[in-house]
Amino acid sequence: MSRPRIVIVGAGFAGYRTARTLARRARGRADITLLNPTDYFLYLPLLPQVAAGILEPRRVTISLSETLPHVRLVLGEADGIDLDARTVHYTDAEGETGTLAYDRLVVAAGSVNKLLPIPGVAEHAHGFRGLPEALYLRDHVTRQMELAASAGDPKSCAARCTFVVVGAGYTGTEVAAHGQLFTEAQVRKHPLRSGLRPRWLLLDIADRVLPELDERLSRTADRVLRERGVDVRMGTSVKEATHDGVLLTDGEFVDTRTLVWCVGVRPDPLAESLGLPLERGRLLVDPHLQVPGRPEVFACGDAAAVPDLERPGEYTPPTAQHAWRQGKVCAHNIAASFGDGERRAYRHKDIGFVVDLGGVKAAANPLGVPLSGVAAGVVTRGYHLAAMPGNRVRVAADWLLDAVLPRQAVQLGLVRSWSVPLDTASPELARVPDGPPRDGDADDGPGKAKASRSGSGQEPAKNQPGGEPAKNQPGGESAKNQPGGEAAKNQPGGDPAKNQPGGEPAKNQPGPGPSSGEALDEAHPAPGPVRRTDLP
């Protein structure tokens, strides 16, 4: 009898834990294949520290091939799943297509940036879901501070050292907290003219910071941010984004070149493409993480709506803690489906939350005990070291070096503004100027934009705040799902639409034209020089 074939789509917290647990249980008795666009597992909670220059990028990446030795790794993105034929179709990084057959399928594709129908946000904002976005933000903030220091116009200087973060959840709060410390350190070494200081704004329509957590943690985080000078504005969001700044819902226009979008996440478009029952874009599963009517299909993590047995009638929120635990239960239930053990229902009990606020400050409630200050900082970093599946010594070493040495505030320019658009189904990958065409990359007309999982082959929109759009690039299709069309499914502010919101193409897109430099060949022209719009 042939060995069972198990295919896992996605190597986030849920997919990685499923693969690791299955490999240990199977001991070579099953063919386990992991389909993922990158060769690493990203430890997302420490991504703000990468953007702030505390940790090097490789510290938060765990090699899949090294830590999953008995799992076959296929580098690619799932384009579609044929449930009847039990096959997964994918495209690799070089545009080659392939098919994976399965006896058991795990959908753990994760989530992407949440979009709202706000004019200008898709063109001028950047998300914070992948390593390329963190690298871009670190370079961008450093560049803005350096340009502000040399600017002769006080108004331009003030705009460049003003940073707006939308969303006061986990990610937005930590980005604002670490970003403020990062820019203050740069100003101490290189003071700005006219005595200006960096200004960070944290916006959210909620009535408090960290609305999903205990109020005591919320008050601690709010106090720390305000003491550092972060302008925390609750009940306020962005009404419109432009190249020169953002218009707030309270009527104020803020001059800025930086807009960081951390309003939350939405399930990967792959989940909706399956045609199975959904709950707010997530696949409906039973407490055993199986799709009703499809016992061979399992789903976990942000892509799955898992019933919360502790709160009947509700579903578990899309957090890293739930995804990590669900991955383990999913692996046990897959093994049970082949006769190895008994099935388990997913139950959880919160053991507490931690929020890193930079420096020695944090907010934490381990086992329900509220902590703040240095004690919370120690608990927070200890938790992350214990939760990481690798790189613990390297991470601890970087923390030690950061405590005794100044950070290196240099911009490497490895990730361009147009490489990390807000509207992408693959935030873990940076776009390339001349990628292979992909199915679903073309719009079918207004309101009918298809979900692109790679986003390759598309050109950047001009006038990104502080970014560097390519000049004279070969023409590509306009950015999809821009504001102006229907709102995303179950998103506030608009009517629901199937798949992603269709909208008008981004204005001022570079059209077809010859490259400024020498072409490598007729099929792959050189990108040409890059012009910065953040220069006067």
GROMACS .gro file of C-alpha atoms in nm, residues 12-451:
model
  440
   12GLY     CA    1   0.284   3.038   0.876
   13PHE     CA    2   0.225   2.956   1.240
   14ALA     CA    3  -0.047   2.701   1.162
   15GLY     CA    4   0.111   2.540   0.857
   16TYR     CA    5   0.458   2.519   1.009
   17ARG     CA    6   0.332   2.362   1.333
   18THR     CA    7   0.120   2.114   1.137
   19ALA     CA    8   0.416   2.006   0.924
   20ARG     CA    9   0.654   1.974   1.219
   21THR     CA   10   0.409   1.775   1.433
   22LEU     CA   11   0.310   1.546   1.145
   23ALA     CA   12   0.672   1.476   1.052
   24ARG     CA   13   0.747   1.368   1.408
   25ARG     CA   14   0.442   1.143   1.427
   26ALA     CA   15   0.467   0.992   1.079
   27ARG     CA   16   0.836   0.894   1.105
   28GLY     CA   17   0.861   0.838   0.733
   29ARG     CA   18   0.528   0.659   0.696
   30ALA     CA   19   0.369   0.947   0.501
   31ASP     CA   20   0.471   1.180   0.219
   32ILE     CA   21   0.438   1.531   0.361
   33THR     CA   22   0.468   1.822   0.120
   34LEU     CA   23   0.478   2.186   0.227
   35LEU     CA   24   0.391   2.445  -0.039
   36ASN     CA   25   0.514   2.794   0.045
   37PRO     CA   26   0.646   3.094  -0.154
   38THR     CA   27   0.950   3.135   0.075
   39ASP     CA   28   1.194   2.889   0.224
   40TYR     CA   29   1.147   3.020   0.577
   41PHE     CA   30   0.892   3.049   0.855
   42LEU     CA   31   0.852   3.412   0.963
   43TYR     CA   32   0.815   3.487   1.333
   44LEU     CA   33   0.580   3.781   1.286
   45PRO     CA   34   0.565   3.917   1.645
   46LEU     CA   35   0.926   4.038   1.621
   47LEU     CA   36   0.885   4.209   1.283
   48PRO     CA   37   0.853   4.560   1.437
   49GLN     CA   38   1.200   4.512   1.585
   50VAL     CA   39   1.335   4.445   1.235
   51ALA     CA   40   1.182   4.772   1.112
   52ALA     CA   41   1.336   4.955   1.408
   53GLY     CA   42   1.686   4.818   1.345
   54ILE     CA   43   1.702   4.605   1.662
   55LEU     CA   44   1.707   4.266   1.491
   56GLU     CA   45   1.861   4.166   1.162
   57PRO     CA   46   1.608   4.020   0.915
   58ARG     CA   47   1.742   3.665   0.926
   59ARG     CA   48   1.691   3.652   1.302
   60VAL     CA   49   1.312   3.628   1.261
   61THR     CA   50   1.326   3.373   0.979
   62ILE     CA   51   1.344   2.999   1.049
   63SER     CA   52   1.474   2.777   0.769
   64LEU     CA   53   1.209   2.526   0.662
   65SER     CA   54   1.451   2.275   0.512
   66GLU     CA   55   1.670   2.271   0.824
   67THR     CA   56   1.394   2.246   1.082
   68LEU     CA   57   1.163   2.016   0.881
   69PRO     CA   58   1.408   1.751   0.753
   70HIS     CA   59   1.138   1.491   0.672
   71VAL     CA   60   0.908   1.731   0.487
   72ARG     CA   61   0.933   1.798   0.114
   73LEU     CA   62   0.944   2.173   0.052
   74VAL     CA   63   0.796   2.307  -0.272
   75LEU     CA   64   0.864   2.677  -0.333
   76GLY     CA   65   0.560   2.824  -0.502
   77GLU     CA   66   0.217   2.977  -0.461
   78ALA     CA   67  -0.111   2.792  -0.488
   79ASP     CA   68  -0.309   2.917  -0.788
   80GLY     CA   69  -0.607   2.690  -0.739
   81ILE     CA   70  -0.729   2.374  -0.573
   82ASP     CA   71  -0.937   2.107  -0.748
   83LEU     CA   72  -1.128   1.949  -0.463
   84ASP     CA   73  -1.281   1.674  -0.677
   85ALA     CA   74  -0.952   1.570  -0.838
   86ARG     CA   75  -0.766   1.625  -0.509
   87THR     CA   76  -0.491   1.832  -0.667
   88VAL     CA   77  -0.324   2.164  -0.586
   89HIS     CA   78  -0.202   2.376  -0.878
   90TYR     CA   79   0.087   2.611  -0.811
   91THR     CA   80   0.338   2.842  -0.978
   92ASP     CA   81   0.697   2.866  -0.862
   93ALA     CA   82   0.917   3.175  -0.839
   94GLU     CA   83   1.033   3.138  -1.200
   95GLY     CA   84   0.686   3.109  -1.346
   96GLU     CA   85   0.683   2.733  -1.393
   97THR     CA   86   0.358   2.559  -1.304
   98GLY     CA   87   0.308   2.230  -1.126
   99THR     CA   88   0.049   2.006  -0.961
  100LEU     CA   89   0.050   1.829  -0.626
  101ALA     CA   90  -0.183   1.534  -0.559
  102TYR     CA   91  -0.304   1.474  -0.207
  103ASP     CA   92  -0.498   1.236   0.015
  104ARG     CA   93  -0.520   1.497   0.291
  105LEU     CA   94  -0.505   1.872   0.238
  106VAL     CA   95  -0.431   2.141   0.495
  107VAL     CA   96  -0.528   2.497   0.399
  108ALA     CA   97  -0.314   2.726   0.614
  109ALA     CA   98  -0.259   3.011   0.369
  110GLY     CA   99  -0.279   3.279   0.640
  111SER     CA  100  -0.390   3.636   0.585
  112VAL     CA  101  -0.306   3.958   0.398
  113ASN     CA  102  -0.351   4.330   0.460
  114LYS     CA  103  -0.710   4.442   0.512
  115LEU     CA  104  -0.827   4.700   0.259
  116LEU     CA  105  -1.084   4.974   0.315
  117PRO     CA  106  -1.244   5.191   0.045
  118ILE     CA  107  -1.055   5.507   0.142
  119PRO     CA  108  -0.928   5.722  -0.149
  120GLY     CA  109  -0.552   5.717  -0.193
  121VAL     CA  110  -0.470   5.456   0.072
  122ALA     CA  111  -0.384   5.177  -0.174
  123GLU     CA  112  -0.150   5.411  -0.364
  124HIS     CA  113   0.022   5.585  -0.072
  125ALA     CA  114   0.014   5.346   0.226
  126HIS     CA  115   0.223   5.039   0.305
  127GLY     CA  116   0.125   4.739   0.512
  128PHE     CA  117   0.322   4.542   0.767
  129ARG     CA  118   0.265   4.172   0.705
  130GLY     CA  119   0.592   4.054   0.553
  131LEU     CA  120   0.967   4.088   0.575
  132PRO     CA  121   0.995   4.303   0.258
  133GLU     CA  122   0.755   4.558   0.412
  134ALA     CA  123   0.959   4.574   0.733
  135LEU     CA  124   1.283   4.624   0.538
  136TYR     CA  125   1.121   4.893   0.327
  137LEU     CA  126   0.990   5.077   0.633
  138ARG     CA  127   1.330   5.075   0.803
  139ASP     CA  128   1.496   5.223   0.493
  140HIS     CA  129   1.214   5.468   0.436
  141VAL     CA  130   1.212   5.605   0.793
  142THR     CA  131   1.591   5.639   0.788
  143ARG     CA  132   1.579   5.819   0.453
  144GLN     CA  133   1.310   6.061   0.568
  145MET     CA  134   1.510   6.153   0.877
  146GLU     CA  135   1.825   6.209   0.670
  147LEU     CA  136   1.639   6.422   0.416
  148ALA     CA  137   1.469   6.617   0.696
  149ALA     CA  138   1.810   6.695   0.848
  150SER     CA  139   1.929   6.847   0.519
  151ALA     CA  140   1.604   7.020   0.420
  152GLY     CA  141   1.618   7.398   0.409
  153ASP     CA  142   1.242   7.444   0.425
  154PRO     CA  143   1.101   7.398   0.778
  155LYS     CA  144   0.766   7.281   0.638
  156SER     CA  145   0.931   7.010   0.429
  157CYS     CA  146   1.144   6.907   0.727
  158ALA     CA  147   0.837   6.876   0.950
  159ALA     CA  148   0.650   6.667   0.691
  160ARG     CA  149   0.940   6.426   0.649
  161CYS     CA  150   0.977   6.361   1.021
  162THR     CA  151   0.602   6.306   1.069
  163PHE     CA  152   0.492   5.941   1.063
  164VAL     CA  153   0.129   5.825   1.065
  165VAL     CA  154   0.034   5.472   1.177
  166VAL     CA  155  -0.328   5.364   1.127
  167GLY     CA  156  -0.450   5.084   1.352
  168ALA     CA  157  -0.387   5.058   1.728
  169GLY     CA  158  -0.390   4.680   1.752
  170TYR     CA  159  -0.084   4.464   1.825
  171THR     CA  160   0.109   4.557   1.514
  172GLY     CA  161   0.027   4.927   1.493
  173THR     CA  162   0.099   4.987   1.862
  174GLU     CA  163   0.436   4.812   1.846
  175VAL     CA  164   0.534   4.984   1.518
  176ALA     CA  165   0.459   5.328   1.666
  177ALA     CA  166   0.637   5.247   1.994
  178HIS     CA  167   0.954   5.112   1.832
  179GLY     CA  168   0.949   5.370   1.552
  180GLN     CA  169   0.941   5.660   1.796
  181LEU     CA  170   1.248   5.530   1.980
  182PHE     CA  171   1.425   5.466   1.649
  183THR     CA  172   1.377   5.820   1.518
  184GLU     CA  173   1.458   5.984   1.852
  185ALA     CA  174   1.791   5.800   1.857
  186GLN     CA  175   1.871   5.938   1.511
  187VAL     CA  176   1.785   6.293   1.615
  188ARG     CA  177   2.011   6.274   1.919
  189LYS     CA  178   2.306   6.197   1.691
  190HIS     CA  179   2.206   6.434   1.410
  191PRO     CA  180   1.975   6.712   1.536
  192LEU     CA  181   1.722   6.856   1.296
  193ARG     CA  182   1.722   7.221   1.199
  194SER     CA  183   1.500   7.466   1.387
  195GLY     CA  184   1.484   7.225   1.679
  196LEU     CA  185   1.217   7.004   1.523
  197ARG     CA  186   1.149   6.661   1.669
  198PRO     CA  187   1.008   6.346   1.507
  199ARG     CA  188   0.631   6.321   1.534
  200TRP     CA  189   0.444   5.989   1.542
  201LEU     CA  190   0.065   5.966   1.518
  202LEU     CA  191  -0.127   5.650   1.610
  203LEU     CA  192  -0.487   5.650   1.482
  204ASP     CA  193  -0.778   5.411   1.531
  205ILE     CA  194  -1.154   5.432   1.515
  206ALA     CA  195  -1.171   5.230   1.839
  207ASP     CA  196  -1.214   5.405   2.173
  208ARG     CA  197  -0.883   5.277   2.316
  209VAL     CA  198  -0.544   5.135   2.226
  210LEU     CA  199  -0.534   4.756   2.195
  211PRO     CA  200  -0.913   4.724   2.200
  212GLU     CA  201  -0.898   4.344   2.176
  213LEU     CA  202  -0.702   4.310   2.503
  214ASP     CA  203  -0.770   4.363   2.870
  215GLU     CA  204  -0.828   4.728   2.963
  216ARG     CA  205  -0.532   4.725   3.202
  217LEU     CA  206  -0.295   4.634   2.919
  218SER     CA  207  -0.458   4.900   2.707
  219ARG     CA  208  -0.403   5.168   2.972
  220THR     CA  209  -0.039   5.066   3.016
  221ALA     CA  210   0.036   5.085   2.645
  222ASP     CA  211  -0.150   5.415   2.611
  223ARG     CA  212   0.044   5.570   2.899
  224VAL     CA  213   0.383   5.458   2.767
  225LEU     CA  214   0.311   5.589   2.417
  226ARG     CA  215   0.191   5.928   2.540
  227GLU     CA  216   0.487   5.967   2.778
  228ARG     CA  217   0.719   5.919   2.482
  229GLY     CA  218   0.539   6.185   2.281
  230VAL     CA  219   0.336   5.966   2.046
  231ASP     CA  220   0.019   6.149   1.941
  232VAL     CA  221  -0.247   5.885   2.018
  233ARG     CA  222  -0.584   5.968   1.865
  234MET     CA  223  -0.869   5.732   1.925
  235GLY     CA  224  -1.195   5.763   1.733
  236THR     CA  225  -0.997   5.905   1.440
  237SER     CA  226  -0.886   5.754   1.111
  238VAL     CA  227  -0.784   5.853   0.760
  239LYS     CA  228  -1.043   6.002   0.525
  240GLU     CA  229  -0.809   6.044   0.227
  241ALA     CA  230  -0.441   5.990   0.154
  242THR     CA  231  -0.237   6.200  -0.091
  243HIS     CA  232   0.124   6.237  -0.189
  244ASP     CA  233   0.163   6.534   0.047
  245GLY     CA  234  -0.015   6.392   0.350
  246VAL     CA  235  -0.336   6.252   0.492
  247LEU     CA  236  -0.675   6.405   0.562
  248LEU     CA  237  -0.813   6.281   0.893
  249THR     CA  238  -1.176   6.211   0.973
  250ASP     CA  239  -1.175   6.503   1.219
  251GLY     CA  240  -1.096   6.741   0.932
  252GLU     CA  241  -0.726   6.799   1.004
  253PHE     CA  242  -0.474   6.760   0.721
  254VAL     CA  243  -0.139   6.617   0.835
  255ASP     CA  244   0.164   6.682   0.617
  256THR     CA  245   0.359   6.355   0.600
  257ARG     CA  246   0.549   6.129   0.365
  258THR     CA  247   0.481   5.810   0.564
  259LEU     CA  248   0.156   5.620   0.606
  260VAL     CA  249   0.176   5.275   0.769
  261TRP     CA  250  -0.142   5.067   0.737
  262CYS     CA  251  -0.200   4.830   1.032
  263VAL     CA  252  -0.580   4.819   1.047
  264GLY     CA  253  -0.593   4.441   1.056
  265VAL     CA  254  -0.592   4.144   0.824
  266ARG     CA  255  -0.825   3.957   0.592
  267PRO     CA  256  -0.802   3.590   0.495
  268ASP     CA  257  -0.589   3.495   0.199
  269PRO     CA  258  -0.798   3.509  -0.124
  270LEU     CA  259  -0.721   3.140  -0.179
  271ALA     CA  260  -0.979   3.046   0.085
  272GLU     CA  261  -1.260   3.221  -0.099
  273SER     CA  262  -1.162   3.070  -0.433
  274LEU     CA  263  -1.249   2.718  -0.312
  275GLY     CA  264  -1.624   2.778  -0.326
  276LEU     CA  265  -1.676   2.635   0.023
  277PRO     CA  266  -1.885   2.787   0.306
  278LEU     CA  267  -1.718   3.094   0.453
  279GLU     CA  268  -1.741   3.310   0.763
  280ARG     CA  269  -1.605   3.659   0.689
  281GLY     CA  270  -1.377   3.516   0.423
  282ARG     CA  271  -1.251   3.229   0.638
  283LEU     CA  272  -1.325   2.864   0.567
  284LEU     CA  273  -1.586   2.721   0.801
  285VAL     CA  274  -1.457   2.411   0.981
  286ASP     CA  275  -1.585   2.191   1.262
  287PRO     CA  276  -1.414   2.174   1.603
  288HIS     CA  277  -1.184   1.904   1.460
  289LEU     CA  278  -1.063   2.154   1.194
  290GLN     CA  279  -1.222   1.958   0.909
  291VAL     CA  280  -1.431   2.117   0.634
  292PRO     CA  281  -1.790   1.982   0.653
  293GLY     CA  282  -1.864   1.761   0.353
  294ARG     CA  283  -1.493   1.738   0.269
  295PRO     CA  284  -1.339   1.514   0.538
  296GLU     CA  285  -1.006   1.505   0.350
  297VAL     CA  286  -0.969   1.886   0.374
  298PHE     CA  287  -0.848   2.053   0.693
  299ALA     CA  288  -0.803   2.425   0.758
  300CYS     CA  289  -0.640   2.615   1.043
  301GLY     CA  290  -0.489   2.950   1.128
  302ASP     CA  291  -0.612   3.279   0.984
  303ALA     CA  292  -0.769   3.098   0.686
  304ALA     CA  293  -1.012   2.904   0.906
  305ALA     CA  294  -1.317   3.001   1.109
  306VAL     CA  295  -1.278   2.763   1.404
  307PRO     CA  296  -1.566   2.737   1.652
  308ASP     CA  297  -1.471   2.870   1.995
  309LEU     CA  298  -1.584   2.597   2.233
  310GLU     CA  299  -1.514   2.826   2.529
  311ARG     CA  300  -1.755   3.088   2.385
  312PRO     CA  301  -2.039   2.907   2.206
  313GLY     CA  302  -2.155   3.082   1.893
  314GLU     CA  303  -1.823   3.261   1.838
  315TYR     CA  304  -1.509   3.182   1.639
  316THR     CA  305  -1.148   3.198   1.752
  317PRO     CA  306  -0.977   3.524   1.652
  318PRO     CA  307  -0.694   3.519   1.395
  319THR     CA  308  -0.397   3.538   1.632
  320ALA     CA  309  -0.059   3.368   1.631
  321GLN     CA  310  -0.137   3.183   1.955
  322HIS     CA  311  -0.448   3.022   1.809
  323ALA     CA  312  -0.276   2.938   1.479
  324TRP     CA  313   0.017   2.771   1.660
  325ARG     CA  314  -0.211   2.558   1.877
  326GLN     CA  315  -0.448   2.473   1.592
  327GLY     CA  316  -0.155   2.346   1.386
  328LYS     CA  317  -0.075   2.088   1.651
  329VAL     CA  318  -0.438   1.972   1.678
  330CYS     CA  319  -0.468   1.959   1.299
  331ALA     CA  320  -0.164   1.730   1.276
  332HIS     CA  321  -0.305   1.494   1.540
  333ASN     CA  322  -0.641   1.476   1.362
  334ILE     CA  323  -0.480   1.404   1.026
  335ALA     CA  324  -0.286   1.120   1.185
  336ALA     CA  325  -0.610   0.997   1.344
  337SER     CA  326  -0.779   0.995   1.002
  338PHE     CA  327  -0.527   0.725   0.903
  339GLY     CA  328  -0.589   0.523   1.217
  340ASP     CA  329  -0.313   0.667   1.436
  341GLY     CA  330  -0.479   0.787   1.756
  342GLU     CA  331  -0.810   0.956   1.829
  343ARG     CA  332  -0.942   1.285   1.698
  344ARG     CA  333  -0.931   1.593   1.920
  345ALA     CA  334  -1.157   1.897   1.925
  346TYR     CA  335  -0.976   2.229   1.938
  347ARG     CA  336  -1.007   2.390   2.280
  348HIS     CA  337  -0.799   2.669   2.416
  349LYS     CA  338  -0.740   2.865   2.732
  350ASP     CA  339  -0.571   3.203   2.717
  351ILE     CA  340  -0.242   3.206   2.904
  352GLY     CA  341  -0.199   3.579   2.862
  353PHE     CA  342  -0.077   3.837   2.612
  354VAL     CA  343   0.241   4.035   2.568
  355VAL     CA  344   0.298   4.365   2.384
  356ASP     CA  345   0.654   4.487   2.330
  357LEU     CA  346   0.672   4.866   2.356
  358GLY     CA  347   1.045   4.899   2.292
  359GLY     CA  348   1.334   4.962   2.527
  360VAL     CA  349   1.259   4.802   2.862
  361LYS     CA  350   0.887   4.880   2.843
  362ALA     CA  351   0.610   4.632   2.767
  363ALA     CA  352   0.258   4.539   2.869
  364ALA     CA  353   0.186   4.179   2.968
  365ASN     CA  354  -0.059   3.968   3.167
  366PRO     CA  355   0.092   3.618   3.198
  367LEU     CA  356  -0.164   3.382   3.353
  368GLY     CA  357  -0.388   3.682   3.410
  369VAL     CA  358  -0.136   3.879   3.619
  370PRO     CA  359  -0.106   4.235   3.479
  371LEU     CA  360   0.252   4.359   3.448
  372SER     CA  361   0.415   4.675   3.317
  373GLY     CA  362   0.759   4.834   3.300
  374VAL     CA  363   1.079   4.629   3.330
  375ALA     CA  364   0.902   4.320   3.465
  376ALA     CA  365   0.669   4.311   3.165
  377GLY     CA  366   0.967   4.364   2.933
  378VAL     CA  367   1.149   4.063   3.078
  379VAL     CA  368   0.838   3.844   3.052
  380THR     CA  369   0.771   3.958   2.696
  381ARG     CA  370   1.118   3.882   2.567
  382GLY     CA  371   1.130   3.556   2.758
  383TYR     CA  372   0.803   3.451   2.600
  384HIS     CA  373   0.929   3.526   2.250
  385LEU     CA  374   1.250   3.331   2.306
  386ALA     CA  375   1.050   3.034   2.432
  387ALA     CA  376   0.799   3.051   2.145
  388MET     CA  377   1.051   3.079   1.863
  389PRO     CA  378   1.131   2.743   1.699
  390GLY     CA  379   1.490   2.853   1.631
  391ASN     CA  380   1.744   3.139   1.628
  392ARG     CA  381   1.706   3.197   2.001
  393VAL     CA  382   2.076   3.259   2.066
  394ARG     CA  383   2.106   3.498   1.771
  395VAL     CA  384   1.799   3.694   1.879
  396ALA     CA  385   1.925   3.720   2.238
  397ALA     CA  386   2.266   3.833   2.108
  398ASP     CA  387   2.106   4.109   1.900
  399TRP     CA  388   1.908   4.226   2.203
  400LEU     CA  389   2.228   4.239   2.408
  401LEU     CA  390   2.415   4.433   2.140
  402ASP     CA  391   2.127   4.677   2.105
  403ALA     CA  392   2.142   4.743   2.479
  404VAL     CA  393   2.511   4.842   2.474
  405LEU     CA  394   2.571   4.974   2.121
  406PRO     CA  395   2.396   5.241   1.910
  407ARG     CA  396   2.187   5.118   1.618
  408GLN     CA  397   2.313   5.146   1.263
  409ALA     CA  398   2.081   5.394   1.094
  410VAL     CA  399   2.166   5.329   0.729
  411GLN     CA  400   1.943   5.269   0.430
  412LEU     CA  401   2.040   4.983   0.201
  413GLY     CA  402   1.777   5.046  -0.066
  414LEU     CA  403   1.710   4.676  -0.118
  415VAL     CA  404   1.330   4.711  -0.128
  416ARG     CA  405   1.164   4.983  -0.335
  417SER     CA  406   0.833   5.147  -0.257
  418TRP     CA  407   0.657   4.990  -0.555
  419SER     CA  408   0.785   4.644  -0.456
  420VAL     CA  409   0.562   4.635  -0.147
  421PRO     CA  410   0.215   4.758  -0.245
  422LEU     CA  411  -0.058   4.756   0.013
  423ASP     CA  412  -0.293   4.564  -0.215
  424THR     CA  413  -0.124   4.228  -0.259
  425ALA     CA  414  -0.218   3.870  -0.187
  426SER     CA  415   0.149   3.786  -0.116
  427PRO     CA  416   0.296   4.029   0.139
  428GLU     CA  417   0.580   3.782   0.200
  429LEU     CA  418   0.714   3.848  -0.151
  430ALA     CA  419   0.847   4.172  -0.298
  431ARG     CA  420   0.725   4.251  -0.649
  432VAL     CA  421   0.971   4.247  -0.936
  433PRO     CA  422   0.954   4.487  -1.234
  434ASP     CA  423   0.946   4.214  -1.497
  435GLY     CA  424   0.796   3.900  -1.353
  436PRO     CA  425   0.622   3.622  -1.542
  437PRO     CA  426   0.253   3.671  -1.621
  438ARG     CA  427   0.020   3.488  -1.388
  439ASP     CA  428  -0.337   3.370  -1.414
  440GLY     CA  429  -0.566   3.619  -1.250
  441ASP     CA  430  -0.330   3.914  -1.295
  442ALA     CA  431  -0.561   4.089  -1.540
  443ASP     CA  432  -0.872   4.280  -1.443
  444ASP     CA  433  -1.202   4.174  -1.592
  445GLY     CA  434  -1.332   4.527  -1.562
  446PRO     CA  435  -1.442   4.749  -1.276
  447GLY     CA  436  -1.566   4.551  -0.980
  448LYS     CA  437  -1.435   4.221  -1.120
  449ALA     CA  438  -1.069   4.223  -1.025
  450LYS     CA  439  -0.927   3.876  -0.973
  451ALA     CA  440  -0.703   3.793  -0.684
   0.00000   0.00000   0.00000
